[in-house]
CSV table of C-alpha atoms in Angstrom, one decimal:
chain,number,residue,atom,x,y,z
A,1,MET,CA,159.7,-31.4,-200.7
A,2,PRO,CA,157.7,-33.9,-200.1
A,3,ALA,CA,155.2,-32.8,-196.8
A,4,GLU,CA,156.0,-35.7,-195.2
A,5,THR,CA,159.4,-34.7,-194.8
A,6,GLY,CA,158.7,-31.3,-192.9
A,7,ASP,CA,160.6,-28.4,-193.2
A,8,SER,CA,164.1,-30.5,-192.9
A,9,ARG,CA,166.9,-28.8,-195.1
A,10,GLU,CA,169.0,-31.9,-194.7
A,11,TYR,CA,167.5,-33.0,-198.4
A,12,THR,CA,167.4,-31.3,-201.4
A,13,ASN,CA,166.7,-31.9,-205.3
A,14,ILE,CA,164.0,-34.6,-204.3
A,15,ARG,CA,162.7,-36.7,-207.2
A,16,GLU,CA,159.9,-39.2,-207.0
A,17,LEU,CA,161.4,-42.8,-208.0
A,18,GLY,CA,158.2,-44.8,-207.4
A,19,ARG,CA,155.0,-45.6,-205.4
A,20,GLY,CA,154.0,-48.8,-203.8
A,21,GLY,CA,151.7,-50.2,-201.3
A,22,MET,CA,153.5,-48.9,-198.2
A,23,GLY,CA,154.5,-45.4,-199.7
A,24,VAL,CA,156.5,-43.4,-201.9
A,25,VAL,CA,160.2,-43.7,-202.6
A,26,TYR,CA,162.3,-40.6,-203.4
A,27,LEU,CA,165.8,-40.0,-204.6
A,28,ALA,CA,167.5,-37.0,-203.0
A,29,ARG,CA,170.5,-35.3,-202.1
A,30,ASN,CA,172.0,-35.4,-198.4
A,31,THR,CA,173.5,-31.8,-198.3
A,32,ILE,CA,175.0,-32.6,-194.8
A,33,MET,CA,177.1,-35.5,-196.5
A,34,ASP,CA,176.9,-34.3,-200.0
A,35,ARG,CA,175.9,-37.8,-201.4
A,36,LEU,CA,172.6,-39.2,-203.1
A,37,GLU,CA,170.4,-41.0,-200.5
A,38,VAL,CA,167.0,-42.7,-201.2
A,39,LEU,CA,163.9,-42.0,-199.1
A,40,LYS,CA,160.9,-43.9,-198.1
A,41,VAL,CA,157.9,-42.0,-197.0
A,42,VAL,CA,155.2,-44.6,-195.3
A,43,ASN,CA,151.9,-44.2,-195.7
A,44,ARG,CA,150.9,-47.3,-193.8
A,45,SER,CA,151.4,-49.4,-190.7
A,46,ALA,CA,154.5,-48.4,-189.0
A,47,ASP,CA,155.1,-51.9,-187.8
A,48,ARG,CA,155.0,-53.4,-191.2
A,49,PHE,CA,157.9,-50.8,-191.8
A,50,LEU,CA,159.9,-51.8,-188.8
A,51,ARG,CA,159.5,-55.5,-189.7
A,52,GLU,CA,160.9,-54.5,-193.5
A,53,ILE,CA,164.1,-52.5,-192.1
A,54,GLN,CA,164.7,-55.3,-189.8
A,55,ALA,CA,164.6,-58.0,-192.5
A,56,ALA,CA,166.6,-55.9,-194.8
A,57,ALA,CA,169.5,-55.1,-192.0
A,58,ARG,CA,170.1,-58.7,-191.8
A,59,LEU,CA,170.7,-58.7,-195.4
A,60,LYS,CA,174.1,-59.6,-196.8
A,61,HIS,CA,175.1,-59.4,-200.4
A,62,PRO,CA,178.2,-57.7,-202.1
A,63,TRP,CA,175.4,-56.0,-204.6
A,64,ARG,CA,173.5,-54.9,-202.1
A,65,LYS,CA,173.5,-51.2,-200.7
A,66,THR,CA,173.7,-51.3,-196.7
A,67,ARG,CA,171.2,-49.1,-194.8
A,68,HIS,CA,173.2,-46.5,-192.6
A,69,VAL,CA,169.9,-44.6,-191.1
A,70,ALA,CA,166.4,-45.6,-189.8
A,71,GLU,CA,164.7,-43.1,-187.5
A,72,PRO,CA,162.5,-44.8,-185.1
A,73,HIS,CA,161.1,-41.7,-183.9
A,74,CYS,CA,159.1,-41.1,-187.3
A,75,LEU,CA,157.8,-44.8,-186.7
């Protein structure tokens, strides 16, 4: 598990998908919902990430997945 996720047992089988200027993106299995999810661990400004979340939430497209959770207490 990435250190940033703490000792959370909600996610297992985490593997890195990519790295960018804002952080690292992981593919993980949500053990509670029994589904694959993408986690983004931010290493930069939380304000910039919050703007990204808000912009993505406004996008509507049949080929785009909807964001289900944004944990503001982590920002």
